[in-house]
Amino acid sequence: MLLSENQKMIREMTRDFAKSRIAPIAAHIDETGEFPAATIKELGALGLLGLKVPEAEGGFQVDTTSYALVVEELSRVCGSHGLTVAAHNSLGCWPIHAFGTPEQQQRWLPGACRGDYLLSFGLTEPGAGSDAGGTTSTAVRDGGDWVLNGRKQWITNAHHAGAVIITAKTDPAASGSKGISAFIVPTGTPGFTVEKKEDKLGMRGSDTAPLTLEDVRVPADALLGQQGDGFKQFLATLDGGRISIGALALGLAVGAFETARDYAKGRIQFGQPIAAQQAVQFQLADMSLKIDAARLLIYEACRRKDAGEPYADMAAKGKLYASEIAMEVTSGAIQLLGGYGFCREYPVERMYRDAKLCTIGEGTSEIQRMVIARNLLDE
């Protein structure tokens, strides 16, 4: 795919920042689980925390391909940075831009785009993961307020969020996915607790934590969009978010591939670089092939979204394929590097651990196959 000059400029700006500011700390934040607050703040100064928000709302709105390029470039060196930026833009900022009132947009988006705070999306619950329609959190009207109770799980950026978009049942008599609404809840609201950060296999520099809501009282104007529209809102949010997770997986695959390729060219065995061995050449060729195929799927989803065409099917395909080839490529890179790949001297073992999240978050691989099959059968 040919990129415009503006897309190339955004890619190069992000690549330069990732190499100079993020790559030197990527291993440290993985080892310690430390959230990279300073570099995330710098990304806000570059406009990369408001990529899906119009300038009138405080953002730096770009086309979806440019957004995918940013996430890919960050993830080439650090999956935790890629995930932080993807979740903030797609799950935090976008719903407020898409469904919020002008007052909600002006209250929350300018500061979020600057990096004063992040925004989070509270959908998943301990008993409602893939079955997000099984939400049990509740919101009950009490005079001019709503009172929320419930528990949310696996919430990205939770400790650094100024507000979290919370989904809750507003009509307890409604069955299944009906009767769910969304609310913008400031994290400092009494009764709102962000619990201990999860200790994870990968994406360790990304902040993930459960939330507890105990009689959390918010005013009526905290309702996002119309009452009862929560399920439709989060389906639309996840469609766009799948593009960004696909781009994240693509970036991890590219980073692992480039490390393996460069290692193969410099590693001497039996008197020659191992890249001279046909077995290694074929392995690198397969990696490159799968990376390019994933990129084409993701870019096509971006094109359809920006053209106003149906894109949910292609977003699911791109997310599914990119996340699964990311697992293949990062695993293959470890194998190619041998003992060095298994140790933390090289980043491929970290990329392998980070890539696993991409097959789970924003809809598991199994859910993506369900989405794709449903679209096929509906045709």
Short mmCIF file of C-alpha atoms in Angstrom, two decimals:
data_model
loop_
_atom_site.label_atom_id
_atom_site.label_comp_id
_atom_site.label_asym_id
_atom_site.label_seq_id
_atom_site.Cartn_x
_atom_site.Cartn_y
_atom_site.Cartn_z
CA MET A 1 0.00 0.00 0.00
CA LEU A 2 1.28 3.44 -0.94
CA LEU A 3 1.33 5.90 1.92
CA SER A 4 0.64 9.61 1.58
CA GLU A 5 3.34 12.09 2.51
CA ASN A 6 1.45 12.94 5.69
CA GLN A 7 1.20 9.26 6.64
CA LYS A 8 4.93 8.81 6.02
CA MET A 9 5.67 11.85 8.20
CA ILE A 10 3.58 10.50 11.09
CA ARG A 11 5.22 7.07 10.76
CA GLU A 12 8.74 8.52 10.78
CA MET A 13 8.02 10.84 13.70
CA THR A 14 6.67 7.93 15.75
CA ARG A 15 9.51 5.63 14.69
CA ASP A 16 12.15 8.18 15.69
CA PHE A 17 10.52 8.74 19.08
CA ALA A 18 10.14 5.01 19.67
CA LYS A 19 13.80 4.35 18.90
CA SER A 20 15.21 7.26 20.89
CA ARG A 21 12.90 7.43 23.91
CA ILE A 22 11.07 4.11 24.27
CA ALA A 23 13.52 1.42 23.14
CA PRO A 24 16.05 2.28 25.89
CA ILE A 25 13.45 1.71 28.66
CA ALA A 26 11.42 -1.14 27.15
CA ALA A 27 13.28 -3.93 28.96
CA HIS A 28 13.22 -2.01 32.26
CA ILE A 29 9.47 -1.49 32.33
CA ASP A 30 8.95 -5.15 31.42
CA GLU A 31 11.18 -6.34 34.24
CA THR A 32 9.78 -3.98 36.87
CA GLY A 33 6.17 -3.60 35.73
CA GLU A 34 6.68 0.16 36.02
CA PHE A 35 4.21 2.31 34.08
CA PRO A 36 6.11 4.63 31.67
CA ALA A 37 4.38 7.84 32.75
CA ALA A 38 7.04 10.20 31.40
CA THR A 39 7.11 8.86 27.85
CA ILE A 40 3.31 8.58 27.73
CA LYS A 41 3.14 12.26 28.68
CA GLU A 42 5.59 13.04 25.88
CA LEU A 43 3.38 11.16 23.43
CA GLY A 44 0.60 13.54 24.42
CA ALA A 45 2.82 16.50 23.54
CA LEU A 46 3.36 14.92 20.11
CA GLY A 47 -0.40 14.65 19.56
CA LEU A 48 -0.42 10.86 19.72
CA LEU A 49 -2.95 10.66 22.56
CA GLY A 50 -5.66 12.39 20.53
CA LEU A 51 -5.41 10.61 17.20
CA LYS A 52 -9.14 9.95 16.82
CA VAL A 53 -10.31 13.28 18.29
CA PRO A 54 -11.03 16.37 16.13
CA GLU A 55 -9.05 19.56 16.78
CA ALA A 56 -12.23 21.29 17.97
CA GLU A 57 -12.34 18.78 20.84
CA GLY A 58 -8.63 19.13 21.64
CA GLY A 59 -7.24 16.33 19.49
CA PHE A 60 -5.03 15.73 16.49
CA GLN A 61 -7.42 13.69 14.36
CA VAL A 62 -5.79 11.58 11.65
CA ASP A 63 -7.05 8.93 9.25
CA THR A 64 -7.30 5.37 10.54
CA THR A 65 -4.26 4.17 8.57
CA SER A 66 -2.10 6.83 10.23
CA TYR A 67 -3.44 5.74 13.60
CA ALA A 68 -2.58 2.10 12.85
CA LEU A 69 0.91 3.16 11.78
CA VAL A 70 1.47 4.92 15.11
CA VAL A 71 0.43 1.86 17.11
CA GLU A 72 2.57 -0.41 14.92
CA GLU A 73 5.69 1.74 15.28
CA LEU A 74 5.37 1.97 19.06
CA SER A 75 4.79 -1.77 19.33
CA ARG A 76 7.85 -2.61 17.22
CA VAL A 77 9.94 -1.65 20.24
CA CYS A 78 7.50 -1.95 23.17
CA GLY A 79 4.12 -3.64 23.31
CA SER A 80 3.26 -1.92 26.59
CA HIS A 81 3.48 1.52 25.01
CA GLY A 82 1.50 0.34 22.00
CA LEU A 83 -1.27 -1.06 24.19
CA THR A 84 -1.44 2.03 26.41
CA VAL A 85 -1.84 4.33 23.41
CA ALA A 86 -4.26 2.01 21.57
CA ALA A 87 -6.58 1.57 24.56
CA HIS A 88 -6.57 5.26 25.40
CA ASN A 89 -7.36 6.37 21.84
CA SER A 90 -9.78 3.64 20.75
CA LEU A 91 -11.53 2.67 23.98
CA GLY A 92 -11.23 5.85 26.05
CA CYS A 93 -11.35 8.90 23.79
CA TRP A 94 -13.30 7.61 20.81
CA PRO A 95 -16.58 6.72 22.59
CA ILE A 96 -16.74 10.19 24.17
CA HIS A 97 -16.12 11.78 20.77
CA ALA A 98 -18.61 9.50 19.03
CA PHE A 99 -21.45 9.43 21.59
CA GLY A 100 -20.80 12.26 24.02
CA THR A 101 -22.47 15.63 24.32
CA PRO A 102 -20.44 18.77 23.47
CA GLU A 103 -20.17 19.41 27.21
CA GLN A 104 -18.77 15.91 27.86
CA GLN A 105 -16.35 16.26 24.97
CA GLN A 106 -15.01 19.59 26.19
CA ARG A 107 -14.77 18.39 29.78
CA TRP A 108 -12.81 15.21 29.12
CA LEU A 109 -11.11 15.18 25.73
CA PRO A 110 -8.68 18.17 25.71
CA GLY A 111 -6.93 17.04 28.90
CA ALA A 112 -6.85 13.43 27.74
CA CYS A 113 -5.33 14.41 24.40
CA ARG A 114 -2.65 16.49 26.14
CA GLY A 115 -1.77 13.57 28.39
CA ASP A 116 -2.92 15.23 31.63
CA TYR A 117 -4.66 11.90 32.30
CA LEU A 118 -5.72 8.83 30.34
CA LEU A 119 -9.21 7.49 29.68
CA SER A 120 -10.33 3.88 30.18
CA PHE A 121 -13.18 1.62 29.16
CA GLY A 122 -14.86 -0.51 31.82
CA LEU A 123 -16.71 -3.26 29.99
CA THR A 124 -15.38 -6.68 31.05
CA GLU A 125 -16.51 -8.21 34.34
CA PRO A 126 -15.38 -11.30 36.24
CA GLY A 127 -18.40 -13.17 34.89
CA ALA A 128 -18.85 -11.31 31.61
CA GLY A 129 -15.88 -11.54 29.26
CA SER A 130 -16.61 -12.79 25.75
CA ASP A 131 -20.30 -12.63 26.74
CA ALA A 132 -20.19 -8.89 27.35
CA GLY A 133 -23.97 -8.78 27.15
CA GLY A 134 -23.96 -10.62 30.46
CA THR A 135 -23.09 -7.41 32.32
CA THR A 136 -24.29 -7.51 35.93
CA SER A 137 -23.12 -4.07 37.10
CA THR A 138 -26.11 -1.87 37.77
CA ALA A 139 -27.04 1.80 37.58
CA VAL A 140 -30.18 2.87 39.42
CA ARG A 141 -31.76 6.30 39.13
CA ASP A 142 -32.01 8.14 42.43
CA GLY A 143 -33.47 11.61 42.03
CA GLY A 144 -31.21 13.55 39.72
CA ASP A 145 -28.33 11.05 40.04
CA TRP A 146 -27.38 7.55 38.99
CA VAL A 147 -26.01 5.12 41.59
CA LEU A 148 -23.64 2.47 40.20
CA ASN A 149 -22.63 -0.83 41.75
CA GLY A 150 -20.53 -3.64 40.31
CA ARG A 151 -17.06 -4.91 39.52
CA LYS A 152 -14.99 -4.63 36.35
CA GLN A 153 -11.96 -6.70 35.32
CA TRP A 154 -8.85 -6.29 33.10
CA ILE A 155 -9.22 -2.51 32.74
CA THR A 156 -6.31 -0.97 30.83
CA ASN A 157 -4.81 2.33 32.10
CA ALA A 158 -7.06 2.20 35.18
CA HIS A 159 -4.63 3.74 37.71
CA HIS A 160 -3.79 6.59 35.34
CA ALA A 161 -7.29 7.38 34.12
CA GLY A 162 -9.11 10.60 34.86
CA ALA A 163 -12.37 8.83 34.06
CA VAL A 164 -13.59 5.39 33.06
CA ILE A 165 -16.51 4.67 30.74
CA ILE A 166 -18.54 2.16 32.74
CA THR A 167 -21.23 -0.09 31.26
CA ALA A 168 -24.07 -1.04 33.56
CA LYS A 169 -27.63 -2.38 33.49
CA THR A 170 -30.13 0.46 33.74
CA ASP A 171 -33.11 -1.78 33.04
CA PRO A 172 -32.87 -4.88 35.25
CA ALA A 173 -35.96 -6.38 33.62
CA ALA A 174 -34.35 -6.36 30.18
CA SER A 175 -32.84 -9.65 29.06
CA GLY A 176 -29.41 -10.35 27.57
CA SER A 177 -27.70 -7.37 25.98
CA LYS A 178 -30.71 -5.08 26.32
CA GLY A 179 -31.01 -2.41 28.96
CA ILE A 180 -27.26 -1.65 29.18
CA SER A 181 -26.10 1.98 29.32
CA ALA A 182 -22.70 3.67 29.52
CA PHE A 183 -21.54 6.33 31.99
CA ILE A 184 -18.46 8.54 32.22
CA VAL A 185 -17.30 8.07 35.82
CA PRO A 186 -14.45 10.19 37.24
CA THR A 187 -11.99 7.95 39.04
CA GLY A 188 -12.02 10.16 42.13
CA THR A 189 -15.74 9.62 42.75
CA PRO A 190 -16.48 8.26 46.26
CA GLY A 191 -17.04 4.51 46.18
CA PHE A 192 -14.97 4.05 43.00
CA THR A 193 -11.90 1.91 43.73
CA VAL A 194 -9.09 0.99 41.36
CA GLU A 195 -7.63 -2.17 42.84
CA LYS A 196 -4.12 -3.66 42.72
CA LYS A 197 -2.40 -3.80 39.35
CA GLU A 198 -2.40 -7.26 37.79
CA ASP A 199 0.90 -9.18 37.62
CA LYS A 200 0.87 -10.35 34.00
CA LEU A 201 2.76 -12.64 31.64
CA GLY A 202 3.37 -9.83 29.15
CA MET A 203 2.51 -6.18 28.50
CA ARG A 204 3.94 -5.67 31.96
CA GLY A 205 4.48 -1.94 31.58
CA SER A 206 0.83 -1.50 30.68
CA ASP A 207 -1.44 -0.78 33.63
CA THR A 208 -4.23 -3.36 34.07
CA ALA A 209 -6.44 -3.53 37.15
CA PRO A 210 -9.91 -4.47 38.44
CA LEU A 211 -12.42 -1.81 39.46
CA THR A 212 -15.00 -1.91 42.24
CA LEU A 213 -18.03 0.38 42.33
CA GLU A 214 -19.88 0.63 45.63
CA ASP A 215 -22.79 3.08 45.59
CA VAL A 216 -20.92 5.33 43.17
CA ARG A 217 -23.12 8.38 42.63
CA VAL A 218 -22.84 10.36 39.39
CA PRO A 219 -25.08 13.11 38.01
CA ALA A 220 -27.55 12.50 35.22
CA ASP A 221 -25.24 14.17 32.69
CA ALA A 222 -22.68 11.37 33.22
CA LEU A 223 -24.81 9.16 30.96
CA LEU A 224 -23.00 8.64 27.64
CA GLY A 225 -25.43 8.81 24.74
CA GLN A 226 -28.95 7.50 25.18
CA GLN A 227 -30.10 5.23 27.98
CA GLY A 228 -30.12 1.62 26.79
CA ASP A 229 -27.63 2.20 23.95
CA GLY A 230 -24.62 0.82 25.83
CA PHE A 231 -24.47 -2.49 23.98
CA LYS A 232 -24.54 -0.84 20.55
CA GLN A 233 -21.95 1.68 21.69
CA PHE A 234 -19.44 -0.87 22.89
CA LEU A 235 -19.86 -3.04 19.79
CA ALA A 236 -18.96 -0.02 17.64
CA THR A 237 -16.08 0.82 19.98
CA LEU A 238 -14.68 -2.72 19.80
CA ASP A 239 -14.86 -2.78 15.99
CA GLY A 240 -12.46 0.16 15.84
CA GLY A 241 -10.37 -1.17 18.71
CA ARG A 242 -9.74 -4.41 16.85
CA ILE A 243 -7.91 -2.47 14.16
CA SER A 244 -5.57 -1.04 16.76
CA ILE A 245 -4.92 -4.43 18.40
CA GLY A 246 -4.20 -5.85 14.95
CA ALA A 247 -1.69 -3.03 14.42
CA LEU A 248 -0.17 -3.73 17.83
CA ALA A 249 0.28 -7.41 16.96
CA LEU A 250 1.75 -6.43 13.60
CA GLY A 251 4.28 -4.18 15.28
CA LEU A 252 5.39 -6.95 17.64
CA ALA A 253 5.79 -9.33 14.70
CA VAL A 254 7.83 -6.78 12.75
CA GLY A 255 10.09 -6.08 15.72
CA ALA A 256 10.76 -9.78 16.28
CA PHE A 257 11.31 -10.43 12.57
CA GLU A 258 13.82 -7.60 12.22
CA THR A 259 15.73 -8.81 15.28
CA ALA A 260 15.83 -12.37 13.88
CA ARG A 261 16.86 -11.23 10.39
CA ASP A 262 19.70 -9.06 11.68
CA TYR A 263 20.88 -11.81 14.03
CA ALA A 264 20.87 -14.36 11.20
CA LYS A 265 23.05 -12.09 9.06
CA GLY A 266 25.63 -11.68 11.83
CA ARG A 267 25.65 -15.07 13.56
CA ILE A 268 28.49 -17.23 12.23
CA GLN A 269 28.18 -21.01 12.39
CA PHE A 270 30.15 -23.58 10.36
CA GLY A 271 32.17 -20.75 8.87
CA GLN A 272 29.30 -18.66 7.46
CA PRO A 273 26.31 -16.58 8.61
CA ILE A 274 23.33 -18.75 9.46
CA ALA A 275 21.37 -16.58 6.99
CA ALA A 276 23.23 -18.51 4.27
CA GLN A 277 21.43 -21.68 5.35
CA GLN A 278 18.34 -22.42 3.25
CA ALA A 279 16.37 -23.53 6.30
CA VAL A 280 16.88 -20.12 7.90
CA GLN A 281 16.12 -18.32 4.63
CA PHE A 282 12.82 -20.17 4.30
CA GLN A 283 11.92 -19.35 7.90
CA LEU A 284 12.58 -15.64 7.32
CA ALA A 285 10.66 -15.73 4.04
CA ASP A 286 7.62 -17.23 5.76
CA MET A 287 7.78 -14.60 8.49
CA SER A 288 7.92 -11.79 5.94
CA LEU A 289 5.05 -13.28 3.93
CA LYS A 290 2.75 -13.52 6.95
CA ILE A 291 3.63 -10.02 8.15
CA ASP A 292 2.77 -8.52 4.76
CA ALA A 293 -0.50 -10.47 4.60
CA ALA A 294 -1.48 -9.21 8.05
CA ARG A 295 -0.60 -5.65 7.11
CA LEU A 296 -2.80 -5.78 4.01
CA LEU A 297 -5.78 -7.02 6.03
CA ILE A 298 -5.35 -4.28 8.62
CA TYR A 299 -4.87 -1.52 6.05
CA GLU A 300 -7.96 -2.67 4.16
CA ALA A 301 -9.97 -2.43 7.39
CA CYS A 302 -8.59 1.10 7.83
CA ARG A 303 -9.52 2.05 4.28
CA ARG A 304 -13.06 0.76 4.67
CA LYS A 305 -13.55 2.57 7.95
CA ASP A 306 -12.40 5.90 6.55
CA ALA A 307 -14.51 5.40 3.40
CA GLY A 308 -17.60 4.87 5.52
CA GLU A 309 -17.94 1.28 4.32
CA PRO A 310 -18.81 -1.69 6.57
CA TYR A 311 -15.53 -2.76 8.14
CA ALA A 312 -16.33 -4.94 11.17
CA ASP A 313 -15.64 -8.15 9.23
CA MET A 314 -12.28 -6.95 7.93
CA ALA A 315 -11.30 -5.59 11.35
CA ALA A 316 -11.99 -9.01 12.86
CA LYS A 317 -9.97 -10.72 10.12
CA GLY A 318 -7.06 -8.34 10.54
CA LYS A 319 -7.05 -8.63 14.32
CA LEU A 320 -7.35 -12.43 14.21
CA TYR A 321 -4.67 -13.02 11.61
CA ALA A 322 -2.20 -10.43 12.91
CA SER A 323 -2.45 -11.68 16.50
CA GLU A 324 -1.95 -15.30 15.52
CA ILE A 325 0.97 -14.65 13.16
CA ALA A 326 2.52 -12.46 15.87
CA MET A 327 2.62 -15.57 18.05
CA GLU A 328 4.15 -17.56 15.17
CA VAL A 329 6.74 -14.94 14.25
CA THR A 330 7.86 -14.17 17.79
CA SER A 331 8.12 -17.89 18.55
CA GLY A 332 10.07 -18.43 15.33
CA ALA A 333 12.41 -15.57 16.21
CA ILE A 334 13.19 -17.20 19.56
CA GLN A 335 13.91 -20.48 17.80
CA LEU A 336 16.19 -18.80 15.28
CA LEU A 337 18.17 -17.04 18.01
CA GLY A 338 18.45 -20.31 19.97
CA GLY A 339 19.67 -19.87 23.53
CA TYR A 340 19.98 -16.12 23.06
CA GLY A 341 16.31 -15.95 22.09
CA PHE A 342 15.33 -17.70 25.32
CA CYS A 343 17.20 -15.12 27.41
CA ARG A 344 16.45 -11.48 28.02
CA GLU A 345 19.58 -10.27 26.26
CA TYR A 346 17.40 -9.95 23.15
CA PRO A 347 13.83 -8.55 23.06
CA VAL A 348 12.18 -11.46 21.26
CA GLU A 349 11.16 -13.36 24.40
CA ARG A 350 9.44 -10.19 25.66
CA MET A 351 7.71 -9.73 22.31
CA TYR A 352 6.53 -13.34 22.47
CA ARG A 353 4.99 -12.80 25.89
CA ASP A 354 3.44 -9.49 24.80
CA ALA A 355 1.96 -11.01 21.64
CA LYS A 356 -0.17 -13.47 23.58
CA LEU A 357 -2.41 -10.69 24.86
CA CYS A 358 -3.36 -9.82 21.28
CA THR A 359 -5.10 -13.18 20.86
CA ILE A 360 -7.22 -12.46 23.96
CA GLY A 361 -7.89 -8.73 24.36
CA GLU A 362 -10.73 -6.96 22.53
CA GLY A 363 -12.28 -10.28 21.61
CA THR A 364 -10.48 -13.61 21.68
CA SER A 365 -9.46 -15.40 18.49
CA GLU A 366 -12.52 -17.59 18.94
CA ILE A 367 -14.81 -14.55 19.10
CA GLN A 368 -13.19 -13.12 15.95
CA ARG A 369 -13.98 -16.37 14.13
CA MET A 370 -17.57 -16.10 15.33
CA VAL A 371 -17.79 -12.53 13.98
CA ILE A 372 -16.31 -13.56 10.63
CA ALA A 373 -18.58 -16.62 10.34
CA ARG A 374 -21.67 -14.60 11.25
CA ASN A 375 -20.88 -12.10 8.49
CA LEU A 376 -20.34 -14.91 6.00
CA LEU A 377 -23.64 -16.55 6.86
CA ASP A 378 -25.55 -13.26 6.87
CA GLU A 379 -24.46 -12.68 3.28
#
